[in-house]
Short mmCIF file of C-alpha atoms in Angstrom, two decimals:
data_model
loop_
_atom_site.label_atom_id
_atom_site.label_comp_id
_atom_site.label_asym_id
_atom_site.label_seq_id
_atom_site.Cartn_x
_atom_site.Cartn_y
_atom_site.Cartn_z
CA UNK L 29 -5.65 39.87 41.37
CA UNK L 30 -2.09 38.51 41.60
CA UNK L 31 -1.68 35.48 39.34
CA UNK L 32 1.01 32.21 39.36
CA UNK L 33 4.41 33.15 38.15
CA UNK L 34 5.58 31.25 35.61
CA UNK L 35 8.47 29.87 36.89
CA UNK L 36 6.27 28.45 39.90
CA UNK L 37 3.67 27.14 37.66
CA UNK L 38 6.51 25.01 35.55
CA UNK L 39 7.95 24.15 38.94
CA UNK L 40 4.52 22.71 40.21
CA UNK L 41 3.93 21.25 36.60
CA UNK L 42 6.91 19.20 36.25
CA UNK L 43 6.88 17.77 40.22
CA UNK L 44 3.15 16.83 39.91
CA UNK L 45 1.27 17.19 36.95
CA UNK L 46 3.71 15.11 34.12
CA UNK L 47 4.52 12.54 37.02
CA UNK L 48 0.69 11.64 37.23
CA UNK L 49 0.45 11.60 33.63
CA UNK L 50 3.46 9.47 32.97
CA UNK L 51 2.22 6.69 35.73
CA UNK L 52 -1.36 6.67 34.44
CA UNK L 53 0.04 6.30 31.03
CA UNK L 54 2.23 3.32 31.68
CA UNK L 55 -0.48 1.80 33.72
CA UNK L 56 -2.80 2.07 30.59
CA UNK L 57 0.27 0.38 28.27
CA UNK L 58 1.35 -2.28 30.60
CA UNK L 59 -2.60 -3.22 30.90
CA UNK L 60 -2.53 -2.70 27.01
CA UNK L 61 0.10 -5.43 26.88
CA UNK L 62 -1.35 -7.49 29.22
CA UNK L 63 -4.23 -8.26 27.43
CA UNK L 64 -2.86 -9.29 24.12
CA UNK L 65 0.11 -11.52 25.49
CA UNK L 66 -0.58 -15.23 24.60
CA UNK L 67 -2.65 -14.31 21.74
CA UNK L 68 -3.42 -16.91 19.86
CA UNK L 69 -1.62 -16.71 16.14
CA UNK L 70 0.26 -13.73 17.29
CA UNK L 71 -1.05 -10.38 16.63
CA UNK L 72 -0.91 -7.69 13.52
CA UNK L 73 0.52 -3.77 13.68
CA UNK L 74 0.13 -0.70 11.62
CA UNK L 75 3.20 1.27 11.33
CA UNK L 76 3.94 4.34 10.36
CA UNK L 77 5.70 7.67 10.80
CA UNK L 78 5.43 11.11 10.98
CA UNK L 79 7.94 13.73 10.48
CA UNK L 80 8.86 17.41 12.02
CA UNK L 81 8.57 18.88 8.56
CA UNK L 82 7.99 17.84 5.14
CA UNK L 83 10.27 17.28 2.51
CA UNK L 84 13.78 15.77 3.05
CA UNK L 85 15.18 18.37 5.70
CA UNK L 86 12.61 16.49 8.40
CA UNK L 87 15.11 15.88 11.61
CA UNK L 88 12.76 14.35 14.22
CA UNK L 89 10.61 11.56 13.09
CA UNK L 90 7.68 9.80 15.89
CA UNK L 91 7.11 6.45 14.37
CA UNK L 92 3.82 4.79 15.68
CA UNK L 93 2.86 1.47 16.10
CA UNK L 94 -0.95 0.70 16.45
CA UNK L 95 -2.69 -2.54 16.78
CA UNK L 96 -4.20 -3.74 13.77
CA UNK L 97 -7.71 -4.73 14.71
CA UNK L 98 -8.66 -2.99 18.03
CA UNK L 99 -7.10 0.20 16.19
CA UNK L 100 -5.13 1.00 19.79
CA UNK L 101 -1.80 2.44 19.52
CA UNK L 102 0.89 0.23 21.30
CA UNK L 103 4.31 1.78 21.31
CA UNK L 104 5.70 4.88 19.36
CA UNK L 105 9.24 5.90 19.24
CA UNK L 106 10.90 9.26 18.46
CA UNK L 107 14.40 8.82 16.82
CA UNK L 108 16.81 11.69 15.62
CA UNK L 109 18.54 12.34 12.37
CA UNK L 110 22.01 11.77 12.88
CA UNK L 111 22.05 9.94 16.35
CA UNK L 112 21.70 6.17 14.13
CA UNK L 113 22.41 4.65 10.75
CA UNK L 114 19.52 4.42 8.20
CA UNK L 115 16.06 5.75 7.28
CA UNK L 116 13.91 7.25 10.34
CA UNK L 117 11.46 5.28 9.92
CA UNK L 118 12.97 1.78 9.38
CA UNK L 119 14.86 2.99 12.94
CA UNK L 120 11.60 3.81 14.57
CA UNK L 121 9.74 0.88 13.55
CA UNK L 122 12.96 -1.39 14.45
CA UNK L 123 13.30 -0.16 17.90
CA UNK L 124 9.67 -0.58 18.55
CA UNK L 125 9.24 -4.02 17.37
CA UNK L 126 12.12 -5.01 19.92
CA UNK L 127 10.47 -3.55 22.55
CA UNK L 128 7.03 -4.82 22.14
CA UNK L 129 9.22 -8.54 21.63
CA UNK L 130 10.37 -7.19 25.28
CA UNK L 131 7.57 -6.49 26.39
CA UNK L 132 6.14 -10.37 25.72
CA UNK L 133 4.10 -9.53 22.54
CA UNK L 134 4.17 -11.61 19.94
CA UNK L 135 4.26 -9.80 16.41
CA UNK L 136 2.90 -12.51 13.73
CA UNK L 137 2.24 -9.44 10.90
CA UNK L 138 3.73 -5.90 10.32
CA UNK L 139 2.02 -3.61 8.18
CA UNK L 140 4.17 -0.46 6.64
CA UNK L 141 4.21 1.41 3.97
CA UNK L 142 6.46 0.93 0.87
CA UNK L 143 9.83 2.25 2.04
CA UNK L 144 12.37 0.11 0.65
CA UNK L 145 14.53 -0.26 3.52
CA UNK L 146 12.14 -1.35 6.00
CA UNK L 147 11.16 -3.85 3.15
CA UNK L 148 15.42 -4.62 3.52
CA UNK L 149 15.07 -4.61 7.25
CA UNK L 150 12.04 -6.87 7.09
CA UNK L 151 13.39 -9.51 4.78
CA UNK L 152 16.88 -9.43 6.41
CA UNK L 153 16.72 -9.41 10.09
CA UNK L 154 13.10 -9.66 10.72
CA UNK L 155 11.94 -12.67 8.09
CA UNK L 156 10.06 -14.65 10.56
CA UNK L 157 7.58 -11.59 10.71
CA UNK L 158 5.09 -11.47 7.62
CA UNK L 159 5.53 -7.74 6.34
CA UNK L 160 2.84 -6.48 3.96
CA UNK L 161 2.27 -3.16 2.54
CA UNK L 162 0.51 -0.06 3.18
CA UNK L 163 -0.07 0.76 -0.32
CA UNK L 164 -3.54 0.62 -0.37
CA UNK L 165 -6.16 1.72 -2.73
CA UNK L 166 -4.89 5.17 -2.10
CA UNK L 167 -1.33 4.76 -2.66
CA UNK L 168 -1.18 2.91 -5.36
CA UNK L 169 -3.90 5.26 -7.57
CA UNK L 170 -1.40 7.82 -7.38
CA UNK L 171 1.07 6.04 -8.83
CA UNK L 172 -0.86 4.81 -11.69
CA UNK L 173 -1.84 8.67 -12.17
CA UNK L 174 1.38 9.51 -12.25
CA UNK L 175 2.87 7.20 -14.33
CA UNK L 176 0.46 7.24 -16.59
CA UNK L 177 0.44 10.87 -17.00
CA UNK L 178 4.53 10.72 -18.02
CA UNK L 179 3.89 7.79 -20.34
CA UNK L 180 1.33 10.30 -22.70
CA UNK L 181 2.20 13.46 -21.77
CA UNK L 182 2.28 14.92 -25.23
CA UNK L 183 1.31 12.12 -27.23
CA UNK L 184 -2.35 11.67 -26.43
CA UNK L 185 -5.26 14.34 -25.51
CA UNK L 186 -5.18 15.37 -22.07
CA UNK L 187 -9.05 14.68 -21.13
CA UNK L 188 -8.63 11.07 -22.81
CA UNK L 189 -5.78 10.21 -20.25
CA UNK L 190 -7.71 11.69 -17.26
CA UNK L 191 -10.51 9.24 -18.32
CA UNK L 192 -8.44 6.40 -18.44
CA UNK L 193 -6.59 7.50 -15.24
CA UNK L 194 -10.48 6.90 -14.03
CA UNK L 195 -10.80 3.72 -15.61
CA UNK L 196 -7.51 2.04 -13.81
CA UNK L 197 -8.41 3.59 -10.65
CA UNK L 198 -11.43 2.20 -10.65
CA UNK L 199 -10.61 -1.07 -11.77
CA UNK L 200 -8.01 -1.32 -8.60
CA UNK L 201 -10.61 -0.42 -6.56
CA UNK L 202 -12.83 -3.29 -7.62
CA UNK L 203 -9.97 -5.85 -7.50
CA UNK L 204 -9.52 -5.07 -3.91
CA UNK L 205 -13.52 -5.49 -3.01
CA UNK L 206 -13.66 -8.79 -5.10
CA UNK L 207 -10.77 -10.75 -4.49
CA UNK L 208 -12.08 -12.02 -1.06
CA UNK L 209 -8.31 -11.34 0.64
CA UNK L 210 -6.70 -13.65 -1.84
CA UNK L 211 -4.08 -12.23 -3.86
CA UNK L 212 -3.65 -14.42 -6.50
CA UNK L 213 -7.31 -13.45 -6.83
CA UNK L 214 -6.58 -10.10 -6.87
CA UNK L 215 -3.89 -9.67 -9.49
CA UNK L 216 -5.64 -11.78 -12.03
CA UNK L 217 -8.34 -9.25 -11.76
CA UNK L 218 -6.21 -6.17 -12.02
CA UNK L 219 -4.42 -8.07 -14.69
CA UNK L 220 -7.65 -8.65 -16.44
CA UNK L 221 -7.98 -5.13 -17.22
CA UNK L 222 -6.23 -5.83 -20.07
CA UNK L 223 -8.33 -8.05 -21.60
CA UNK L 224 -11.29 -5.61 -20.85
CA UNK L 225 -9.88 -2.41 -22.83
CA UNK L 226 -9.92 -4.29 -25.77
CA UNK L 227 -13.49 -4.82 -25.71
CA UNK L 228 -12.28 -8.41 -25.43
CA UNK L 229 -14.59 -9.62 -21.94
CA UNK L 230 -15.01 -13.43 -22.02
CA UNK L 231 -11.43 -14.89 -22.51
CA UNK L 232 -12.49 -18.83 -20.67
CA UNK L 233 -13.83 -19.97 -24.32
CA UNK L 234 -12.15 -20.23 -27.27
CA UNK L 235 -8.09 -20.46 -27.96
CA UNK L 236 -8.11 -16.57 -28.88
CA UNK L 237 -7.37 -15.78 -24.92
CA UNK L 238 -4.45 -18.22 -24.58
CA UNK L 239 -3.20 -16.20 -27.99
CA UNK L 240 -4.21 -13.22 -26.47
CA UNK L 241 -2.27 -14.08 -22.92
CA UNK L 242 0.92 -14.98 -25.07
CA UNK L 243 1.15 -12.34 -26.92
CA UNK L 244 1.26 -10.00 -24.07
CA UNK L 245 3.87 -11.99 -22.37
CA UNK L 246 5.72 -11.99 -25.42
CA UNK L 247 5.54 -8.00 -25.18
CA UNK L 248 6.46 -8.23 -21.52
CA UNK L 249 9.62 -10.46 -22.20
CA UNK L 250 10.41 -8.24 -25.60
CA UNK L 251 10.73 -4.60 -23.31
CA UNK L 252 12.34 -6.35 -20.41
CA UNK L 253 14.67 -8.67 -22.15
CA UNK L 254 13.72 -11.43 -19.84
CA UNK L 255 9.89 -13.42 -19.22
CA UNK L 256 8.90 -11.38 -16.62
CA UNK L 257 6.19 -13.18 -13.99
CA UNK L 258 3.28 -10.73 -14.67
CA UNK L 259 0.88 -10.60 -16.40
CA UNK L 260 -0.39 -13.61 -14.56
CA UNK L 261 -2.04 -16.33 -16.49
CA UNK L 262 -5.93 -16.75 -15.41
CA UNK L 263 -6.31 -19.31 -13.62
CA UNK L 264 -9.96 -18.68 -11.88
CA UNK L 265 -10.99 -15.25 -13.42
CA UNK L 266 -12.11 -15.90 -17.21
CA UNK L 267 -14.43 -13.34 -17.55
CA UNK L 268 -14.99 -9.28 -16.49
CA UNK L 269 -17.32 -8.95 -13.77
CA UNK L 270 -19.59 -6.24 -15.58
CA UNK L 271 -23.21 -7.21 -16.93
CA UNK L 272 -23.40 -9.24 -20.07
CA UNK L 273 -24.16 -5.69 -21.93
CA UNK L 274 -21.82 -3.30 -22.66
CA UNK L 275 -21.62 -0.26 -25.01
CA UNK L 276 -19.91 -1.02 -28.04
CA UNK L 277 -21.01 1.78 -30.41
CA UNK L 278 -19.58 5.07 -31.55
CA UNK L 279 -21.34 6.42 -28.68
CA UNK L 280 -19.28 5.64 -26.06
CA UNK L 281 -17.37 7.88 -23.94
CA UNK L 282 -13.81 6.73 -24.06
CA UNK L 283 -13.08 4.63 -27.17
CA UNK L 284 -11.41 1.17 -26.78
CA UNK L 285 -7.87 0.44 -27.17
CA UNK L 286 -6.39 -1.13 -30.02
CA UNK L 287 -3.70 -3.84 -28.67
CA UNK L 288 -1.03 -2.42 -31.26
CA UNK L 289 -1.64 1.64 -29.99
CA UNK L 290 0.64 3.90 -28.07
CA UNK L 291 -2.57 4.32 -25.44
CA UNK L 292 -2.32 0.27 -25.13
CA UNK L 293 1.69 0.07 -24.62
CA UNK L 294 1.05 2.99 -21.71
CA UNK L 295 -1.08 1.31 -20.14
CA UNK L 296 -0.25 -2.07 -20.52
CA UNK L 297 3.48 -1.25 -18.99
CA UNK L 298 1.03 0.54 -15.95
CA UNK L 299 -0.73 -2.47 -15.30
CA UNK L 300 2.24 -5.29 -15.57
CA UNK L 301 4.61 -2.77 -13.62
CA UNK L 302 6.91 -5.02 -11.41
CA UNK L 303 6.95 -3.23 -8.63
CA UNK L 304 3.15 -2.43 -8.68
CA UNK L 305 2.47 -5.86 -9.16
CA UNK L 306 4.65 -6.57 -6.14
CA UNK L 307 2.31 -4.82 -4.04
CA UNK L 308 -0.67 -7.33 -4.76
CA UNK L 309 1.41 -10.54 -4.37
CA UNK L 310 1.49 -13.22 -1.69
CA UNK L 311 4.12 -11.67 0.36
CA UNK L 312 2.85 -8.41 0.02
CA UNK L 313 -0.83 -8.68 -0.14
CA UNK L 314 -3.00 -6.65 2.22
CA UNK L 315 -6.74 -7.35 1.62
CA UNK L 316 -8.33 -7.50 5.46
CA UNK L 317 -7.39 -4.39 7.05
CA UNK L 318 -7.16 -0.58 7.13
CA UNK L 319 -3.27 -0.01 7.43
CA UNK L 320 -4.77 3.94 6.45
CA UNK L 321 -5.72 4.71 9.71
CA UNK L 322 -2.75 5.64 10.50
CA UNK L 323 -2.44 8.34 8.39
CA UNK L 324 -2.52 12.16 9.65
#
């Protein structure tokens, strides 16, 4: 049975098969468009990119930009290494914020991940645009793994790290479910970790917390040189959120941390990190959505 050649199938492929596609497919984004113009309060995007290959060889990279509620992808670019100046991503996600400003959409809220030039891009030439960060949950467990992990490597028992590895991670997690999208809420809770690990859980009574809250700023401006802004004073969270009971004895299953131990200096330089802390701030904050979704 005699079949297509190819060449005629390619032929017939690129005069009427992609032209159908292409015209359904900008009848699908212009109706896309359509119906979030004039939103009230703007709107919020997801951004974020992939690459041709991993690593730092990666020459093609298709940065997407998806809607932040409806979850409906609105623009994507693909940009080349070496055809622009900068990062692929900060390019991507430039070009496709100027055309969906083209296109009559008004961006109120951009949500990337924690590249440092798009945070340069945002700030500088886009600081009418709220930019918050995808380091979610997800993200930011792996860097308190990691750091963490290069802090003791060597200097405390492996399976006593991985448990307090556990005990951050889980802590982060139930900063980000409690702080009801407030992030002033949210880093007095991670900050309050602290407190916790020193079997230390009601700090509202009492002038031992204010000694306790100076004394680790006093640590904080001693390693830095300089009072550094976190660890935040409480201002609404004077407690931990656990039940009134807690195990106390010998019996436990990770031991708590005297304030003057290596284990406490790890992870209290974890917990105040800078640039950690940055990621749960006002400017930064990203309680109410998903910005994972994204991810591939």
């Amino acid at each position: 049975m005699p079949t297509m050649h190819g060449m005629t199938f390619r032929k017939l492929r690129q005069q009427f098969i992609f032209p159908i596609i292409r015209n359904k497919f900008l009848a699908e984004k212009d109706a896309l468009f359509e119906s979030f113009r004039g939103v009230d309060g703007g709107i919020t995007v997801c951004g974020d990119g992939q690459y041709d290959s991993p690593g730092h060889s990666a020459k093609y990279c298709c940065y997407t930009v998806m809607h932040g509620v409806s979850e409906k992808i609105l623009d994507f670019r693909i940009v080349q290494r070496g055809l622009g100046v900068g990062d692929l991503e900060t390019r991507g996600l430039r070009e496709v914020l100027k055309s969906l400003s083209e296109k009559g959409l008004h961006v109120t809220n951009v949500i990337t991940d924690g590249i440092l030039q798009i945070k340069s891009l945002m700030r500088k030439e886009l600081p009418c645009i709220r930019h918050s960060l995808d380091d979610d949950q997800w993200h930011l467990s792996k860097i308190i793994t990691k750091r963490l992990r290069n802090a003791l490597r060597g200097k405390e028992d492996p399976d006593v790290i991985s448990k307090w590895i556990k005990v951050l991670k889980t802590h982060l997690f139930y900063a980000g479910e409690n702080c009801n999208a407030n992030p002033e809420v949210l880093s007095e809770i991670w900050h309050s970790l602290l407190f916790h690990i020193c079997n230390f859980h009601d700090w509202g009574t009492g002038s031992y917390g204010e000694f306790f809250i100076e004394k680790l700023q006093q640590r904080r401006s001693r390693s830095s040189g300089v009072k550094a802004p976190y660890p935040m004073p409480p201002k609404s969270i004077f407690k931990c959120g656990h039940r009134d009971f807690v195990n106390v004895g010998e019996n436990r299953s990770i031991k708590w941390v005297d304030s003057e131990s290596l284990m406490f200096s790890a992870i209290y330089n974890v917990v105040t990190d800078t640039r950690l802390c940055n990621c749960c701030n006002v400017h930064h904050c990203n309680c109410l959505l998903p910005p994972g979704c994204l991810e591939v």
